[in-house]
Amino acid sequence: MSYVPGQPVTAVVQRIEIHKLRQGDNLILGFSIGGGIDQDPTQNPFSEDKTDKGIYVTRVTEGGPAEIAGLQIGDKIMQVNGWDMTMVTHDQARKRLTKRNEEVVRLLVTRQSLQKDCLEKVHVPNCGKHYFLLSLVKLTVVKF
Amino acid sequence: MGVMAPASTPGLEDDNWGETTTVVTGTSEHSISHDDITRITKDMEDSAHLDCSRHLGVALAGALALLAFLTPLAFMLLPQLLWREELEPCGTPCEGLFISVAFKLLILLLGSWALFFRRPKAFFPRVFVFRALLMVLVFLLVVSYWLFYGVRILDSRDRNYQGIVQYAVSLVDALLFVHYLAVVLLELRQLQPQFTLKAVRSTDGASRFYNVGHLSIQRAAIWILENYYHDFPVYNPALLNLPKSVLSKKMSGFKVYSLGEENTTNNSTGQSRAVIAAAARRRDNSHNEYYYEEAEHERRVRKRRARLVVAVEEAFTHIKRLQDEDQKNPREIMDPREAAQAIFASMARAMQKYLRTTKQQPYHTMESILQHLEFCITHDMTPKAFLERYLSAGPTIQYHKDRWLAKQWTLVSEEPVTNGLKDGVVFVLKRHDFSLVISTKKIPFFKLSEEFVDPKSHKFVMRLQSETSV
């Protein structure tokens, strides 16, 4: 899942659609993110490879929109509404998630269990319809 | 300083019979030099010595103590002397009581010596309430014992000697308890801190805070003075004024000439209003000059100080202590005084210039510097230790006694000085050229609560370096 320069990044992702909750003047999603290309990747407790500078989900508030949508703690966010999140700074990631005029965000997230279940056993139907392979350089979405 | 002369010779018809001409020469317009001031203070201190009331108090207390000490002995001896034949023989119990009386009196003697027989450290303006209370108590105790003794024992010639000895022992016990009361009232009560006193010197603002217990105002004043002499930097009148170059600019204002008529009231008020208005409009730059003057002074002091330090260091390298194994010509061996004189010459000029720049030269005479140098050489001190005394203004007690230590202070207070300290009490300790203003604050009542922390409860998790919640 880490980034090797020049090579396409391939990951099994799950599409998660979060409807933002209005709280007063803010729209909240109900989770916390960590990581970014300007942060220290060795501090990340969720990443398998300690050079991975991607955006990870560090906390999911209980009963919040993110938990309802199926986001889990430790997920790595690959895309938000089509915008790439594997090569962004922490602040850029926050901004992409908290745009005020968007009520729904569609994330592509990946986690270890997805990789294990799907990449080794490509033909097993357990993978389900909701997971698909994401290849970032070519941006083709493989669905099975 | 006051001269009284009768207005006229007696017998003459005089209209001014009651008037005595009192000439007070102290408040002349001429300025008094510092030597005059020290002479004046010496006169005042000398007159304080002749004050009789202080000695009266001590004599009274001494007489009372002697009376109280000898009374039990008298109680026991008088029957023996007066009606010895009629007394019942009294064996072992009496001997035991004699021994106990002897030791108790010895303990009382030692305790009184420890507690009371000290050089009084101060002369209080008013009577010391606790001490007076204790003296009255002892007096009443002894008098009442004598009364009962006279009536019950002397008059009736009591035969029971053991009873008489027990009576004397009870008096000694009562005296020991009074001594205990004295310890508690005079020594122990003031130890626990209850108030914080702030002492500020009125001329230059040097201030300190002290913690004291329950004291009367006069005792608190003495406490402050004891600490003043070793805490506060010495009072230097030369450091008080702004440099003249800063202040003199203020004086030059506008000169207004009135042409024509002589001053009527309208004209003069018009003039003064014009001057005031003009002065207000003119930009006041004296703060600027003060700043630059200060910076310049700092630079000068630092330069002189550097020169002084170098000179002293070099001077100290010229001498060393004689080791036993060195074989030296007896002519070359010097005692500390000569050694000090030998190296003083090389640092004298730098020292003098430095003292003059920091306006300390009245405090250090050449003789005092030489003595200090001799002292430092004797005790193997480094140049830095020698210079410690001159580089910063020390407390008053460091300087030569005759010039700077004064014993006469005036306590100015709105409340009676035997009152106890309370929150918000302010009193002033005055000398003739400065005063210490002391204000009292009560130490707050602390509410201390307990929180138990289980050592196993210290647990930690890693945190991602930056976590934002969205």
XYZ file of C-alpha atoms in Angstrom:
614
model
C 0.000 0.000 0.000
C 2.949 2.346 0.227
C 4.054 4.517 -2.528
C 6.937 3.413 -4.720
C 7.895 6.253 -7.013
C 7.135 5.530 -10.618
C 5.051 2.472 -9.922
C 1.295 2.420 -9.938
C -0.331 2.131 -6.573
C -2.726 -0.749 -6.362
C -5.120 -1.243 -3.507
C -8.410 -2.864 -2.779
C -10.778 -0.129 -1.756
C -14.230 0.200 -0.312
C -16.495 3.021 -1.358
C -18.006 4.795 1.655
C -20.586 7.511 1.340
C -20.899 9.782 4.367
C -23.724 12.248 4.767
C -22.541 15.144 6.809
C -24.394 16.000 9.985
C -25.237 19.610 10.693
C -24.240 20.734 14.136
C -24.926 24.393 14.665
C -22.951 26.210 12.055
C -20.718 23.280 11.093
C -21.095 20.180 9.045
C -19.328 17.313 10.764
C -18.377 13.901 9.557
C -17.653 12.245 12.867
C -14.096 11.002 12.545
C -10.519 12.214 12.900
C -7.713 11.978 10.400
C -3.983 11.828 10.783
C -1.012 11.690 8.476
C -0.016 13.600 5.406
C 3.107 14.243 3.384
C 4.171 16.950 5.855
C 3.824 14.687 8.894
C 6.069 12.042 10.422
C 4.991 8.646 9.038
C 6.786 6.660 11.733
C 4.274 7.909 14.315
C 1.362 6.330 12.531
C 0.080 3.357 14.551
C -2.241 2.111 11.829
C 0.004 1.883 8.821
C 1.679 -1.377 7.918
C 4.598 0.313 6.216
C 6.104 3.069 8.317
C 7.034 5.166 5.324
C 3.401 5.488 4.292
C 2.461 9.151 4.366
C -1.150 8.686 3.508
C -4.202 9.927 5.373
C -5.497 7.500 7.998
C -8.602 7.449 10.097
C -7.486 7.721 13.733
C -10.777 7.955 15.530
C -14.437 7.390 14.702
C -16.999 8.971 16.966
C -19.689 6.599 18.087
C -22.991 7.019 16.366
C -21.594 9.642 14.054
C -22.172 9.784 10.291
C -18.852 8.074 9.569
C -19.584 5.088 11.758
C -23.032 4.728 10.277
C -21.533 4.758 6.794
C -19.134 1.998 7.746
C -15.853 3.810 8.211
C -13.517 2.004 10.577
C -10.602 3.173 12.632
C -7.288 2.572 10.874
C -8.674 2.967 7.366
C -6.516 4.713 4.842
C -8.381 7.211 2.741
C -7.391 7.028 -0.912
C -9.832 9.453 -2.518
C -12.390 11.998 -1.422
C -15.008 12.943 -3.985
C -12.529 12.066 -6.714
C -9.683 14.042 -5.212
C -6.555 12.047 -4.439
C -5.565 11.729 -0.760
C -2.420 9.667 -0.998
C -0.111 12.584 -1.750
C -1.540 15.550 0.146
C -0.543 17.553 3.167
C -2.548 17.207 6.345
C -4.185 20.551 5.903
C -5.113 19.890 2.283
C -6.766 16.662 3.363
C -8.748 18.466 6.027
C -9.890 21.046 3.534
C -10.976 18.443 1.021
C -13.146 16.782 3.626
C -14.660 19.890 5.131
C -15.896 21.846 2.146
C -18.875 23.813 3.276
C -20.976 23.438 0.154
C -20.750 19.628 0.066
C -23.264 17.667 2.070
C -22.077 14.228 0.996
C -18.556 12.944 0.708
C -17.707 9.792 -1.126
C -14.520 8.220 0.145
C -12.491 5.386 -1.177
C -10.829 3.719 1.799
C -8.634 0.720 2.161
C -7.604 -1.429 5.039
C -5.439 -4.435 5.718
C -8.290 -6.910 5.893
C -9.403 -5.936 2.410
C -5.970 -6.489 1.009
C -5.649 -9.864 2.631
C -9.070 -11.064 1.660
C -9.124 -9.911 -1.887
C -5.693 -9.661 -3.420
C -4.618 -13.218 -2.667
C -7.933 -14.790 -3.403
C -9.103 -12.964 -6.445
C -11.838 -15.317 -7.378
C -13.418 -15.879 -4.023
C -16.889 -14.429 -3.948
C -16.393 -13.253 -0.319
C -14.943 -10.078 -1.528
C -18.384 -8.933 -2.349
C -19.659 -6.412 -4.731
C -18.605 -3.369 -2.781
C -14.901 -3.723 -2.902
C -12.921 -2.989 -5.950
C -9.389 -2.645 -7.005
C -7.997 0.757 -7.440
C -5.036 1.465 -9.557
C -4.044 5.025 -9.221
C -1.890 5.726 -12.175
C -4.318 4.453 -14.701
C -7.378 5.332 -12.677
C -9.265 2.298 -13.843
C -11.750 0.885 -11.473
C -11.910 -2.848 -11.576
C -15.121 -4.227 -10.299
C -15.899 -7.787 -9.671
C 19.899 73.129 70.189
C 17.439 75.410 71.903
C 18.378 78.445 73.898
C 15.958 79.799 76.484
C 16.428 83.235 77.938
C 14.080 85.225 80.150
C 12.527 88.089 78.361
C 13.350 90.647 81.029
C 14.838 90.971 84.469
C 12.467 90.317 87.363
C 10.854 93.272 89.080
C 10.384 95.345 85.992
C 6.975 96.177 84.757
C 6.759 93.927 81.813
C 4.063 93.391 79.303
C 5.789 90.357 78.023
C 6.127 88.534 81.320
C 5.058 85.136 80.099
C 7.136 85.172 76.995
C 10.371 83.336 77.076
C 12.587 83.725 74.129
C 13.209 80.305 72.761
C 15.662 80.281 69.923
C 15.732 77.099 67.959
C 18.827 77.007 65.848
C 18.248 73.659 64.257
C 16.125 74.832 61.384
C 18.466 77.279 59.740
C 18.509 77.858 56.050
C 22.059 76.711 55.719
C 22.573 73.191 54.555
C 23.963 70.736 57.040
C 26.885 68.670 55.944
C 26.925 64.948 56.509
C 29.342 65.205 59.390
C 26.933 67.423 61.227
C 24.228 64.874 60.745
C 26.319 62.097 62.218
C 27.196 64.321 65.130
C 23.558 65.060 65.728
C 22.643 61.410 65.705
C 25.419 60.673 68.148
C 24.023 63.253 70.535
C 20.597 61.725 70.335
C 21.928 58.259 70.982
C 23.910 59.408 73.970
C 20.892 61.002 75.512
C 18.973 57.779 75.099
C 21.455 56.003 77.334
C 20.581 58.172 80.260
C 16.964 57.186 80.112
C 16.086 55.808 83.504
C 12.848 54.075 82.779
C 14.563 51.269 80.949
C 16.742 50.482 83.928
C 13.790 50.820 86.237
C 11.981 48.035 84.469
C 14.965 45.747 84.619
C 15.588 46.471 88.289
C 11.982 45.788 89.156
C 11.966 42.504 87.337
C 15.197 41.483 89.006
C 13.893 42.277 92.469
C 10.704 40.354 91.845
C 12.623 37.359 90.591
C 14.859 37.365 93.617
C 11.865 37.584 95.930
C 10.138 34.713 94.187
C 13.283 32.620 94.341
C 13.971 33.150 98.017
C 10.397 32.769 99.233
C 10.253 28.945 99.318
C 13.526 28.877 101.168
C 12.158 31.376 103.644
C 9.007 29.336 104.088
C 11.044 26.333 105.035
C 13.602 28.086 107.190
C 11.410 30.369 109.285
C 9.735 27.654 111.362
C 13.127 26.108 112.049
C 14.405 29.416 113.253
C 11.414 30.556 115.263
C 9.869 27.549 116.957
C 12.207 24.720 116.372
C 11.461 22.884 119.574
C 7.765 22.584 118.924
C 8.051 21.123 115.478
C 7.146 17.519 114.888
C 10.045 15.489 113.677
C 9.793 14.704 110.067
C 11.940 12.033 108.559
C 12.107 10.572 105.104
C 9.210 12.391 103.419
C 10.706 15.736 104.361
C 14.089 14.805 103.041
C 12.536 13.737 99.791
C 10.736 17.049 99.612
C 13.927 18.953 100.358
C 15.689 17.265 97.470
C 12.807 17.956 95.112
C 12.713 21.611 96.170
C 16.427 21.940 95.622
C 16.287 20.512 92.114
C 13.198 22.388 91.125
C 14.767 25.631 92.234
C 17.870 24.776 90.255
C 15.790 24.085 87.161
C 13.913 27.320 87.690
C 17.165 29.182 88.009
C 18.567 27.731 84.805
C 15.317 28.307 82.945
C 15.097 31.890 84.052
C 18.684 32.473 83.114
C 18.063 31.062 79.643
C 14.891 32.981 79.068
C 15.255 36.309 80.755
C 18.891 37.057 81.366
C 19.706 38.372 77.937
C 20.959 41.701 76.815
C 17.860 43.543 75.774
C 17.988 43.990 72.066
C 15.803 47.035 71.898
C 14.214 49.761 73.902
C 10.483 49.769 73.384
C 8.513 52.989 73.447
C 5.725 51.418 75.467
C 5.665 48.766 78.099
C 5.997 45.246 76.838
C 2.577 43.878 77.631
C 3.366 40.220 78.098
C 6.333 40.845 80.282
C 4.359 43.201 82.453
C 1.572 40.660 82.668
C 3.963 37.975 83.810
C 5.529 40.221 86.420
C 2.119 41.075 87.815
C 1.207 37.402 87.896
C 4.353 36.431 89.771
C 3.868 39.280 92.181
C 0.285 38.272 92.953
C 1.285 34.660 93.365
C 4.057 35.397 95.808
C 1.998 37.908 97.758
C -0.916 35.555 98.159
C 1.368 32.764 99.308
C 2.942 35.060 101.874
C -0.472 36.125 103.070
C -1.629 32.625 103.679
C 1.689 31.724 105.213
C 1.553 34.646 107.587
C -1.979 33.955 108.701
C -2.054 30.188 108.860
C 1.448 29.261 109.797
C 3.280 32.092 111.457
C 0.446 33.313 113.591
C -0.758 29.943 114.701
C 2.674 28.379 114.924
C 1.756 25.279 113.030
C 3.573 22.183 114.274
C 3.270 20.037 111.189
C 6.584 20.624 109.497
C 5.838 18.289 106.639
C 2.814 20.360 105.760
C 4.924 23.501 105.745
C 7.489 21.939 103.457
C 4.754 20.752 101.127
C 3.388 24.278 101.060
C 6.784 25.546 99.965
C 6.995 22.830 97.297
C 3.624 23.857 95.906
C 4.894 27.415 95.505
C 7.901 26.187 93.555
C 5.616 24.147 91.320
C 3.455 27.176 90.687
C 6.549 29.206 89.784
C 7.645 26.542 87.344
C 4.280 26.716 85.663
C 4.539 30.479 85.426
C 7.883 29.983 83.771
C 6.247 27.640 81.278
C 3.644 30.305 80.603
C 6.426 32.790 80.021
C 8.068 30.511 77.476
C 4.824 30.097 75.600
C 3.863 33.770 75.634
C 7.225 35.296 74.933
C 8.846 32.787 72.636
C 6.488 30.262 71.147
C 3.457 32.262 70.199
C 5.188 34.370 67.611
C 6.902 31.529 65.812
C 4.089 30.357 63.605
C 3.838 32.761 60.661
C 0.523 34.556 60.416
C 1.255 37.792 58.612
C 3.381 38.973 55.755
C 4.974 42.374 56.262
C 6.117 44.447 53.331
C 8.849 46.933 54.178
C 9.524 49.655 51.605
C 12.175 52.315 51.945
C 10.656 55.650 51.144
C 13.593 57.184 49.293
C 14.523 54.599 46.714
C 11.822 51.959 46.859
C 13.933 49.018 48.015
C 11.446 46.534 49.422
C 11.363 43.171 51.125
C 8.733 40.814 52.413
C 8.869 39.080 55.776
C 6.750 36.444 57.473
C 5.991 36.981 61.152
C 3.646 35.501 63.693
C 1.440 37.204 66.226
C 3.377 40.200 67.433
C 2.554 43.587 68.777
C 3.356 46.502 66.519
C 6.438 47.502 68.465
C 7.851 44.000 68.475
C 7.159 43.676 64.770
C 9.014 46.949 64.264
C 12.059 45.585 66.086
C 11.917 42.426 64.002
C 11.837 44.462 60.815
C 14.791 46.538 61.954
C 16.851 43.484 62.757
C 16.251 42.237 59.257
C 16.680 45.656 57.682
C 20.326 45.844 58.575
C 21.266 42.720 56.733
C 18.731 42.624 53.914
C 18.413 46.108 52.511
C 21.180 47.639 50.434
C 22.772 50.597 52.096
C 21.044 53.915 51.692
C 23.012 56.087 49.321
C 21.639 59.610 49.067
C 23.820 60.380 46.070
C 21.955 57.926 43.909
C 18.573 59.498 44.409
C 18.466 62.434 42.085
C 18.130 62.445 38.374
C 21.260 63.805 36.733
C 21.232 67.536 36.564
C 21.447 67.684 32.800
C 18.060 66.016 32.548
C 16.243 68.173 35.023
C 17.659 71.532 34.071
C 16.063 71.453 30.658
C 12.670 71.551 32.273
C 13.341 74.840 33.899
C 13.821 76.771 30.737
C 10.377 77.890 29.815
C 9.080 81.051 28.334
C 9.817 84.424 29.701
C 6.909 86.764 29.425
C 7.513 90.483 29.569
C 4.752 92.894 30.253
C 5.188 96.115 28.333
C 3.471 99.173 29.558
C 1.137 99.011 32.558
C 2.104 97.561 35.873
C 0.611 94.224 36.823
C -3.074 94.186 37.384
C -4.668 90.924 38.339
C -6.076 90.373 34.872
C -2.721 90.818 33.282
C -0.886 88.375 35.569
C -3.438 85.606 35.186
C -3.357 86.159 31.457
C 0.418 85.843 31.536
C 0.423 82.697 33.623
C -2.195 81.109 31.428
C -0.122 81.856 28.384
C 2.965 80.317 29.970
C 1.091 77.194 30.980
C -0.470 76.783 27.571
C 2.863 77.260 25.855
C 4.567 74.802 28.154
C 1.897 72.206 27.509
C 2.250 72.539 23.785
C 6.007 72.270 23.834
C 7.146 68.682 23.403
C 8.731 67.327 26.547
C 11.926 65.561 25.597
C 13.414 65.066 29.031
C 12.643 61.344 28.998
C 14.838 61.030 25.950
C 17.733 62.702 27.663
C 17.213 60.555 30.730
C 17.405 57.431 28.637
C 20.600 58.416 26.915
C 22.143 59.627 30.140
C 21.371 56.301 31.760
C 22.861 54.354 28.872
C 25.968 56.472 28.926
C 26.337 56.031 32.685
C 25.964 52.267 32.342
C 28.665 52.162 29.730
C 31.011 54.236 31.865
C 30.425 52.055 34.926
C 31.098 48.911 32.945
C 34.297 50.238 31.522
C 35.621 51.295 34.901
C 34.553 48.024 36.398
C 36.419 46.072 33.742
C 39.538 48.113 34.426
C 39.178 47.518 38.149
C 38.758 43.781 37.793
C 41.811 43.497 35.576
C 43.904 45.629 37.900
C 42.944 43.599 40.952
C 43.574 40.307 39.235
C 47.001 41.436 38.190
C 47.752 42.739 41.661
C 46.868 39.458 43.279
C 49.289 37.592 41.058
C 52.164 39.487 42.606
C 52.001 37.726 45.963
C 51.705 34.182 47.073
C 51.624 32.354 50.344
C 54.936 31.221 51.712
C 55.306 27.449 51.634
C 57.483 25.860 54.283
C 59.835 24.334 51.819
C 60.662 27.625 50.146
C 63.884 29.089 51.344
C 63.492 32.814 51.316
C 65.492 35.702 52.556
C 63.924 36.884 55.851
C 63.846 40.376 54.457
C 61.436 39.291 51.769
C 58.881 37.675 54.070
C 55.901 39.946 54.752
C 52.939 39.747 57.082
C 49.466 40.302 55.619
C 49.415 44.020 56.332
C 52.621 44.635 54.464
C 51.552 42.393 51.632
C 48.328 44.351 51.322
C 50.174 47.634 51.252
C 52.527 46.293 48.646
C 49.864 45.414 46.137
C 47.448 48.173 46.940
C 49.327 50.754 44.951
C 48.740 49.055 41.624
C 44.981 48.895 42.041
C 44.401 52.102 43.954
C 43.739 54.327 40.988
C 41.343 51.943 39.265
C 39.494 51.415 42.550
C 39.188 55.103 43.219
C 37.819 55.826 39.760
C 35.302 53.017 40.015
C 34.057 54.105 43.422
C 33.692 57.641 42.215
C 31.649 56.606 39.196
C 29.268 54.523 41.257
C 29.115 57.246 43.920
C 30.297 54.896 46.628
C 33.410 56.787 47.639
C 32.002 58.085 50.993
C 31.524 54.535 52.151
C 35.044 53.259 51.621
C 38.071 54.975 53.016
C 41.534 53.947 51.994
C 42.082 52.454 55.405
C 38.978 50.302 55.111
C 40.023 49.066 51.689
C 43.453 48.180 53.009
C 41.941 46.337 55.924
C 39.666 44.398 53.682
C 42.550 43.546 51.388
C 44.562 42.301 54.347
C 41.587 40.221 55.452
C 41.225 38.635 52.016
C 44.919 37.893 51.713
C 44.969 36.232 55.117
C 42.143 33.931 54.190
C 43.378 33.067 50.710
C 40.525 34.683 48.893
C 40.492 35.216 45.153
C 40.326 38.679 43.573
C 36.672 38.104 42.825
C 35.955 37.504 46.505
C 37.820 40.674 47.367
C 35.823 42.672 44.864
C 32.447 41.347 45.952
C 32.227 44.072 48.510
C 32.704 46.900 46.066
C 30.936 45.771 42.960
C 27.484 45.767 44.504
C 26.003 47.832 47.286
C 25.890 45.611 50.321
C 23.598 45.708 53.345
C 24.047 48.432 55.885
C 25.628 46.247 58.507
C 28.631 45.618 56.313
C 29.911 49.148 56.578
C 31.841 50.669 59.382
C 29.722 50.922 62.464
C 30.262 54.475 63.482
C 29.195 56.032 60.273
C 26.238 54.124 59.079
C 24.650 52.259 61.892
C 22.146 54.286 63.793
C 20.258 53.044 66.756
C 17.652 55.738 67.061
C 14.484 55.052 65.083
C 11.039 56.559 65.526
C 7.939 54.423 65.250
C 5.000 56.273 63.753
C 1.686 54.523 63.964
C -1.973 55.419 63.974
C -2.832 52.597 66.310
C -1.385 52.156 69.800
C 1.905 50.340 69.436
C 1.078 47.635 71.939
C -1.806 46.457 69.786
C -1.340 43.207 67.955
C -0.775 43.067 64.222
C -3.876 42.860 62.111
C -4.575 42.726 58.412
C -4.081 46.149 56.888
C -2.079 47.786 59.661
C 0.447 50.317 58.355
C 3.217 51.872 60.383
C 6.347 53.831 59.587
C 9.845 53.599 60.999
C 11.520 56.975 60.642
C 15.067 58.108 60.531
C 15.892 61.708 59.857
C 16.605 61.274 56.168
C 14.521 58.288 55.137
C 11.785 56.075 56.477
C 10.562 52.533 56.146
C 6.881 52.094 55.417
C 5.565 48.755 56.590
C 2.220 47.288 55.640
C 0.659 44.090 56.894
C -1.217 41.388 55.102
C -2.660 38.278 56.580
C -1.413 34.975 55.237
C -4.444 33.323 53.627
C -6.109 30.294 55.058
C -5.155 27.367 52.862
C -7.613 24.632 52.066
C -5.615 21.596 51.209
C -7.469 18.678 49.694
C -6.183 15.250 48.934
C -6.190 13.324 45.692
C -5.069 9.752 45.498
C -3.294 8.607 42.354
C -2.959 4.888 41.777
C 0.540 4.216 40.462
C -0.944 1.656 38.077
C -3.179 4.282 36.528
C -0.411 5.900 34.535
C -1.097 4.598 31.022
C -0.180 6.144 27.705
C -0.965 5.688 24.040
C 0.796 6.868 20.962
C -0.655 9.805 19.235
C -0.406 10.516 15.556
C 1.621 13.595 15.173
C -1.260 15.734 14.036
C -4.838 14.691 14.329
C -7.722 16.742 13.049
C -11.321 15.903 13.582
C -13.634 16.549 10.689
